[in-house]
Coordinates of C-alpha atoms and ligand atoms in Angstrom, one line a residue:
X1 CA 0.0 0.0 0.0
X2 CA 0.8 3.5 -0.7
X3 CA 0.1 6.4 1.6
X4 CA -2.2 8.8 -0.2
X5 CA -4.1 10.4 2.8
X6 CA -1.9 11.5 5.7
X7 CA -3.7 12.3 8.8
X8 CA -1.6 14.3 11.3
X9 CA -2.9 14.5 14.9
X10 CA -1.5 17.9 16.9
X11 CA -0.7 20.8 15.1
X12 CA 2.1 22.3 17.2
X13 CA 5.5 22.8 15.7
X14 CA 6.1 19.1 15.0
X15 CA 2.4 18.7 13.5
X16 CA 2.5 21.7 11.5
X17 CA 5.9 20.5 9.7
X18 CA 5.0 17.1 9.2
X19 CA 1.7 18.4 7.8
X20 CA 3.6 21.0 5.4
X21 CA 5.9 18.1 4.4
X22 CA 3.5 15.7 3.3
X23 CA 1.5 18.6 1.6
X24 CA 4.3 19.3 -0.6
X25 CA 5.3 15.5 -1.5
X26 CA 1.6 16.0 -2.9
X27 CA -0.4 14.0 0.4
X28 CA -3.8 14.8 0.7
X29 CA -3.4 15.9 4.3
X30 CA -5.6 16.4 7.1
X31 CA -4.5 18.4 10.4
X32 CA -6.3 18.6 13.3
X33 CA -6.2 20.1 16.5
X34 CA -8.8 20.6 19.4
X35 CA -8.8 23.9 18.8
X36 CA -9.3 26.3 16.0
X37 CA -6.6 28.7 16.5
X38 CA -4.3 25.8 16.3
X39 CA -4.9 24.7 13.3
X40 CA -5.0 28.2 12.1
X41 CA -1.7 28.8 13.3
X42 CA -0.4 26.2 11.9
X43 CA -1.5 27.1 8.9
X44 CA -0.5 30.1 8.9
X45 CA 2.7 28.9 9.7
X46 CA 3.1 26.4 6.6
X47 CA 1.9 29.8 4.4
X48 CA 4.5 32.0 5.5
X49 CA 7.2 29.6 5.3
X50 CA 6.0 28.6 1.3
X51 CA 5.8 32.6 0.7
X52 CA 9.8 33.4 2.4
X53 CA 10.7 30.5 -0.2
X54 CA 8.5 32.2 -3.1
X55 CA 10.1 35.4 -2.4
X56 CA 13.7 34.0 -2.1
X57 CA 13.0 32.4 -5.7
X58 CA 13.1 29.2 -4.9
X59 CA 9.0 28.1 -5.1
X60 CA 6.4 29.4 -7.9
X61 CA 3.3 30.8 -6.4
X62 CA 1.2 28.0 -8.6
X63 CA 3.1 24.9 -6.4
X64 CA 2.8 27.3 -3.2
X65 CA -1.0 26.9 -4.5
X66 CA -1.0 23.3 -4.7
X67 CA 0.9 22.9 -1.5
X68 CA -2.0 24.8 -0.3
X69 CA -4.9 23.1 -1.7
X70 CA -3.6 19.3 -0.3
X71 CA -4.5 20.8 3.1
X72 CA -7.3 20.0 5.5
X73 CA -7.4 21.6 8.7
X74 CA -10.5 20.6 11.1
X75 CA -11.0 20.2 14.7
X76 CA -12.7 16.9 14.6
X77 CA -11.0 13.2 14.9
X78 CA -14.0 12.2 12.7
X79 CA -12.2 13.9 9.7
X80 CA -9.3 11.6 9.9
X81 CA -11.2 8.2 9.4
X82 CA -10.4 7.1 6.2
X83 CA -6.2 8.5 6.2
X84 CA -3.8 5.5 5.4
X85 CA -1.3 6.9 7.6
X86 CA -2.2 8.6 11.2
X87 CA 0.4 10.6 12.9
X88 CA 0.1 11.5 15.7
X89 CA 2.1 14.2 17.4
X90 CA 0.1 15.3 20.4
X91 CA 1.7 16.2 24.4
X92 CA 4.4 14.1 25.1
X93 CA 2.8 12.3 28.1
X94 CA 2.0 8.1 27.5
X95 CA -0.8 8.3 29.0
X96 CA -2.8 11.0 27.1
X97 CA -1.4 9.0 23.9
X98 CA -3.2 5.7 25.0
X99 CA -6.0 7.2 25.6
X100 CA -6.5 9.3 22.1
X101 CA -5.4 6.6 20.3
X102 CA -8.0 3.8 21.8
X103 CA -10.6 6.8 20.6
X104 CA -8.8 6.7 16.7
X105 CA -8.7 3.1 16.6
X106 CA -13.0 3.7 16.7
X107 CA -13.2 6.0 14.5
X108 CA -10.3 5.2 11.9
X109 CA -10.9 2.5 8.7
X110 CA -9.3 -1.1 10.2
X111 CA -6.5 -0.2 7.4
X112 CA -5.1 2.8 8.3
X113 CA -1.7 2.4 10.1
X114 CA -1.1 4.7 13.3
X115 CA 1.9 6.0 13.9
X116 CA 3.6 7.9 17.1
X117 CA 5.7 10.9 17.3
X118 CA 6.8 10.2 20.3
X119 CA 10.1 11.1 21.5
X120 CA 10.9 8.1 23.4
X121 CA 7.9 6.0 24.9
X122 CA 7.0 2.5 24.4
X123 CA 5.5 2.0 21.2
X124 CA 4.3 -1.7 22.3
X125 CA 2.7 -0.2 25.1
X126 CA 0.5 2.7 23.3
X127 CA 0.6 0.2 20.0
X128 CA -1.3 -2.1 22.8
X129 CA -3.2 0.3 24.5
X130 CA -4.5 1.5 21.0
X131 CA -6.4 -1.9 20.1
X132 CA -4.2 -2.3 16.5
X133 CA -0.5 -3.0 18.0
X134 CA 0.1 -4.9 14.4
X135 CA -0.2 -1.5 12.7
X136 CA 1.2 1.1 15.2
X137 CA 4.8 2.4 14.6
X138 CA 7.2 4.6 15.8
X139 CA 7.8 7.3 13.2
X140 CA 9.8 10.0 15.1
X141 CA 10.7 13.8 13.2
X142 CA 13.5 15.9 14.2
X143 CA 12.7 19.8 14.5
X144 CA 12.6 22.0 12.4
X145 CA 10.9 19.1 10.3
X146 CA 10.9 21.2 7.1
X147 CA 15.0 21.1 7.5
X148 CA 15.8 17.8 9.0
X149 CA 16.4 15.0 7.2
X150 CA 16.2 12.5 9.8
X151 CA 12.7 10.0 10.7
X152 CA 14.0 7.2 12.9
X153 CA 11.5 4.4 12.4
X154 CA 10.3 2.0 15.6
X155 CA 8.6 -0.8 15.6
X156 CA 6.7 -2.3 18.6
X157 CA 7.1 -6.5 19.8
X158 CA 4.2 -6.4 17.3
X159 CA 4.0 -4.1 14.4
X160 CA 3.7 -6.0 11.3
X161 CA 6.5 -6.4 8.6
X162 CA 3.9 -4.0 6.5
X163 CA 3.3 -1.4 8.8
X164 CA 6.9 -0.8 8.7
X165 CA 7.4 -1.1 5.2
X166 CA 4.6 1.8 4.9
X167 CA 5.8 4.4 7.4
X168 CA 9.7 3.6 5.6
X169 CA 8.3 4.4 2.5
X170 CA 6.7 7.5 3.3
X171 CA 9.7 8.8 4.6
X172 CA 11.4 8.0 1.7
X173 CA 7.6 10.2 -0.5
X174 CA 8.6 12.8 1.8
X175 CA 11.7 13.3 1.1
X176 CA 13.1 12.2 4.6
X177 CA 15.9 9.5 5.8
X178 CA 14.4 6.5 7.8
X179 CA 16.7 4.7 10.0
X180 CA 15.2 2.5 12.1
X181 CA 16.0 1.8 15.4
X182 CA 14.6 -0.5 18.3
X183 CA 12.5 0.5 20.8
X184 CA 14.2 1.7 23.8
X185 CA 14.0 5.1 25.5
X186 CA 15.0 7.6 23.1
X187 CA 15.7 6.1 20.1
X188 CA 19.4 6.8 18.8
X189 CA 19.1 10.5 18.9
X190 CA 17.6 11.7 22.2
X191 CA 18.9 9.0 24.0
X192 CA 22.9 10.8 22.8
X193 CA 21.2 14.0 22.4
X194 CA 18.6 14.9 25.3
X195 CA 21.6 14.0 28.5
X196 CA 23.6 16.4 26.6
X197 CA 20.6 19.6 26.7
X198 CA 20.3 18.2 30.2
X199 CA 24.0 18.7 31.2
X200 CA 24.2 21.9 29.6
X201 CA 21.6 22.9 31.9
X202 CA 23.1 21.4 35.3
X203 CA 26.4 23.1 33.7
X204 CA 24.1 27.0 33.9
X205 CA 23.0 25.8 37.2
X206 CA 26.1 25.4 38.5
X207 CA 27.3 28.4 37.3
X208 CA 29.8 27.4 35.0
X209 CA 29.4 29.8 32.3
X210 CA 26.5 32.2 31.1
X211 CA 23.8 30.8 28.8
X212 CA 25.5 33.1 25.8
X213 CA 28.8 31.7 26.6
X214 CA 28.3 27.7 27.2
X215 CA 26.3 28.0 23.9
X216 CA 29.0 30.0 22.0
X217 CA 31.4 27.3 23.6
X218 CA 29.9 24.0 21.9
X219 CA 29.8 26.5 18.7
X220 CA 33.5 27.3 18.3
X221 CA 34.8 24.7 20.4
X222 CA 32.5 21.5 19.2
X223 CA 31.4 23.1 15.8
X224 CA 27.6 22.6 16.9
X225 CA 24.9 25.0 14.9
X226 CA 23.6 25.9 17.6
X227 CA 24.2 26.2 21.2
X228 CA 22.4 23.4 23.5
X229 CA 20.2 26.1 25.6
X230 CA 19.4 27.6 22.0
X231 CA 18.2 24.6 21.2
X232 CA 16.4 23.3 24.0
X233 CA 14.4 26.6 23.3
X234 CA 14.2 25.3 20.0
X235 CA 12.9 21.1 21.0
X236 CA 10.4 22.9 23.8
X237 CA 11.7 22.8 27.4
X238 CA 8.4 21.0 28.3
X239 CA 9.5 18.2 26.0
X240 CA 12.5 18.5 26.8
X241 CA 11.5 17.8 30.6
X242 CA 9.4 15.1 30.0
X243 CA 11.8 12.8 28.1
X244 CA 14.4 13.4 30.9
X245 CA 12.2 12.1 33.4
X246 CA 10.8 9.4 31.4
X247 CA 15.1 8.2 31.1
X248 CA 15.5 9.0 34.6
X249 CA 12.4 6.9 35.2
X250 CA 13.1 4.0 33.0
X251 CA 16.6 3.8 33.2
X252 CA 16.5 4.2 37.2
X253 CA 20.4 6.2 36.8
X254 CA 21.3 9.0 38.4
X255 CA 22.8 10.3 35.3
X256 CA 19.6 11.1 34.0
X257 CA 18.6 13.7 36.8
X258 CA 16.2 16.6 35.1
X259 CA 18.5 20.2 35.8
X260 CA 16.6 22.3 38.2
X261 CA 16.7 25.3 35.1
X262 CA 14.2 22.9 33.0
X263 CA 12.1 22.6 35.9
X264 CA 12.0 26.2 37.0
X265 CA 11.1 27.1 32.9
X266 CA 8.4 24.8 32.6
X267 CA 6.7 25.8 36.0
X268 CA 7.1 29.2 35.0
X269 CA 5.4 28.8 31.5
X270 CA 8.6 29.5 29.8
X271 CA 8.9 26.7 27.4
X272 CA 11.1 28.2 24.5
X273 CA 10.5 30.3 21.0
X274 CA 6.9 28.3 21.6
X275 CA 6.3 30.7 24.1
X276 CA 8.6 33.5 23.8
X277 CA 10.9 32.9 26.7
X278 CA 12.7 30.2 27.9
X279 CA 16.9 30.5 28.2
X280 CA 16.6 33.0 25.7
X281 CA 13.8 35.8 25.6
X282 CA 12.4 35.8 22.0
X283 CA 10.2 38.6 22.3
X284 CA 13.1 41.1 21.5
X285 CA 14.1 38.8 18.6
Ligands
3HC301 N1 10.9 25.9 9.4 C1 11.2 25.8 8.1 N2 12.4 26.1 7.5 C2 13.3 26.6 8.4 C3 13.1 26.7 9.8 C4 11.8 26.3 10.3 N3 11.5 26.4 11.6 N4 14.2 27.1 10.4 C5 15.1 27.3 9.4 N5 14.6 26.9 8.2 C6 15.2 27.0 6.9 C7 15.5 28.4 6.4 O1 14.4 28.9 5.7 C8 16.7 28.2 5.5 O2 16.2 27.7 4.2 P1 16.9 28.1 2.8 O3 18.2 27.4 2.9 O4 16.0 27.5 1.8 O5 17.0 29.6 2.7 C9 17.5 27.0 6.1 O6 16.5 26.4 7.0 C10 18.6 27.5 7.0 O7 18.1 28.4 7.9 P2 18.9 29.7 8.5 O8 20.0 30.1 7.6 O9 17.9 30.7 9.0 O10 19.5 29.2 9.9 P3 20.6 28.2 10.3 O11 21.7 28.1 9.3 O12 20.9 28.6 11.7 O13 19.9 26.8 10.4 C11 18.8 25.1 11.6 C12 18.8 26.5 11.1 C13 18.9 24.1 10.5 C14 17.6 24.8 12.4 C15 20.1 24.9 12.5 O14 20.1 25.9 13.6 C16 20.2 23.6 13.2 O15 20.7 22.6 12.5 N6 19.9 23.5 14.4 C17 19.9 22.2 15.2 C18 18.5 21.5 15.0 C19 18.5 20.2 15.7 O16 19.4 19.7 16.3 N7 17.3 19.6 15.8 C20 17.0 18.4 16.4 C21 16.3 18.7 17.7 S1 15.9 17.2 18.6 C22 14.3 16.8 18.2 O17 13.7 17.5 17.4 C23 13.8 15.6 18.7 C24 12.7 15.8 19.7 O18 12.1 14.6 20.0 C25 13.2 16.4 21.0

């Protein structure tokens, strides 16, 4: 089977990317939020990132059109019944994503294959919770999605040989790199990636530098693009937060202790360029 209708399930950053990707591999996608103004912003979103790539040259207004017209927004699950593919890329919390999925698996055709965005959970236990385990898959994006190549690919103890065969090859419709990797907290790239944001964060709490200069530091000295506190700003610090729980959880090692900072941010409401603020203050930017 080929993927044809994309459904995509949360319209944050991660939702609107994977939605603006699939749009412009020529999916017929459907976005959908709880909320109007999500989907709306996500939209607008996808809109202004096709019009900075008209202006630079580099899209014609008549496949910005296009791009346009493969998407659906709504606000009801009932809209993405009869999608091949389901993505879904709601609040990273396992117990939220049980619970929406068990609702999808009433609603959705017997044939469409779910698939989690999850940046580390179990996908046997939502693929279980879900009532379909055969077709539930990790498909994990990397942010921003439009730039990053990067899908890792996980199946659960159950997912079928063709449920993975169907989220590798959409990867490969749009335009992405699938690597798959077996489940196990994080993946391959938060489980290297997320103790390094997490250190540079016990590294600011300890004082050893300023949030300008550890960034500026793994720039010059490690030749990262951007700092680690830059780009927890960039991941979310509340997702950031919840995976490094989740390992410190799971793994039961020490190593894995959440930095106050990220705890402090996300009780504050200060979550990253999401919000406005988080080690940086975006509102100036
Ligand atoms: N959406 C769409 N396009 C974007 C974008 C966005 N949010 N941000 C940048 N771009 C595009 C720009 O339009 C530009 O396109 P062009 O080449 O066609 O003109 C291109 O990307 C380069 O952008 P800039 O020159 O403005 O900026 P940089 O050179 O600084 O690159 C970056 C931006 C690629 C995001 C770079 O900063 C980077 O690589 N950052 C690290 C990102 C990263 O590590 N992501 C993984 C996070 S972990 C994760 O997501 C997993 C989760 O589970 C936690």
């Amino acid at each position: 089977m080929t993927v044809k209708k994309l459904g995509v399930l949360g319209a944050g950053t991660m939702g609107a990317g994977i939605a603006q990707v699939g749009a412009q591999a020529g999916l017929q996608v459907t976005l959908v939020d709880i909320d109007q103004k999500f989907v709306d912003k996500a939209l607008a979103g996808m809109k202004k990132n096709w019009e900075k790539s008209v202006a630079k040259g580099k899209l014609s207004e008549e496949a910005m059109k296009k791009y346009l017209d493969n998407i659906q927004i709504s606000c009801s699950n009932d809209d993405l019944k009869d999608c091949d593919l389901l993505i879904e890329v709601i609040v990273e919390n396992i117990d939220i994503k049980k619970k929406v999925f068990k609702e999808l698996n009433e609603i959705c055709s017997p044939d469409t294959v779910f698939a989690s965005n999850t940046s580390g959970f179990s996908i046997t236990e939502i693929g279980v919770a879900s009532g379909r385990p055969e077709k539930m898959v990790g498909m994990h994006f990397f942010n921003p999605v439009p730039v990053m190549k990067l899908v890792e690919v996980i199946p659960g103890v159950e997912t079928s040989p063709d449920t993975i065969a169907l989220a590798t090859e959409t990867c490969q419709v749009i335009g992405k790199t699938p690597i798959p990797a077996k489940e196990a907290p994080g993946f391959i790239v938060n489980r290297l990636l997320v103790p390094y944001l997490n250190d540079a964060a016990h590294a600011y709490d300890e004082g050893v530098a300023s949030v300008e200069a550890i960034d500026e530091a793994m720039k010059l000295g490690a030749n990262m693009p951007i700092g680690p506190l830059a780009l927890c700003d960039l991941v979310g610090i509340d997702v950031l937060l919840n995976v490094v729980e989740y390992f410190y959880k799971e793994f039961g090692d020490p190593k894995f202790r959440p930095a106050q900072a990220l705890k402090n941010k996300v009780r504050a409401g200060h979550y990253g360029i999401k919000t406005g603020k988080g080690f940086y203050d975006y509102a100036t930017k």
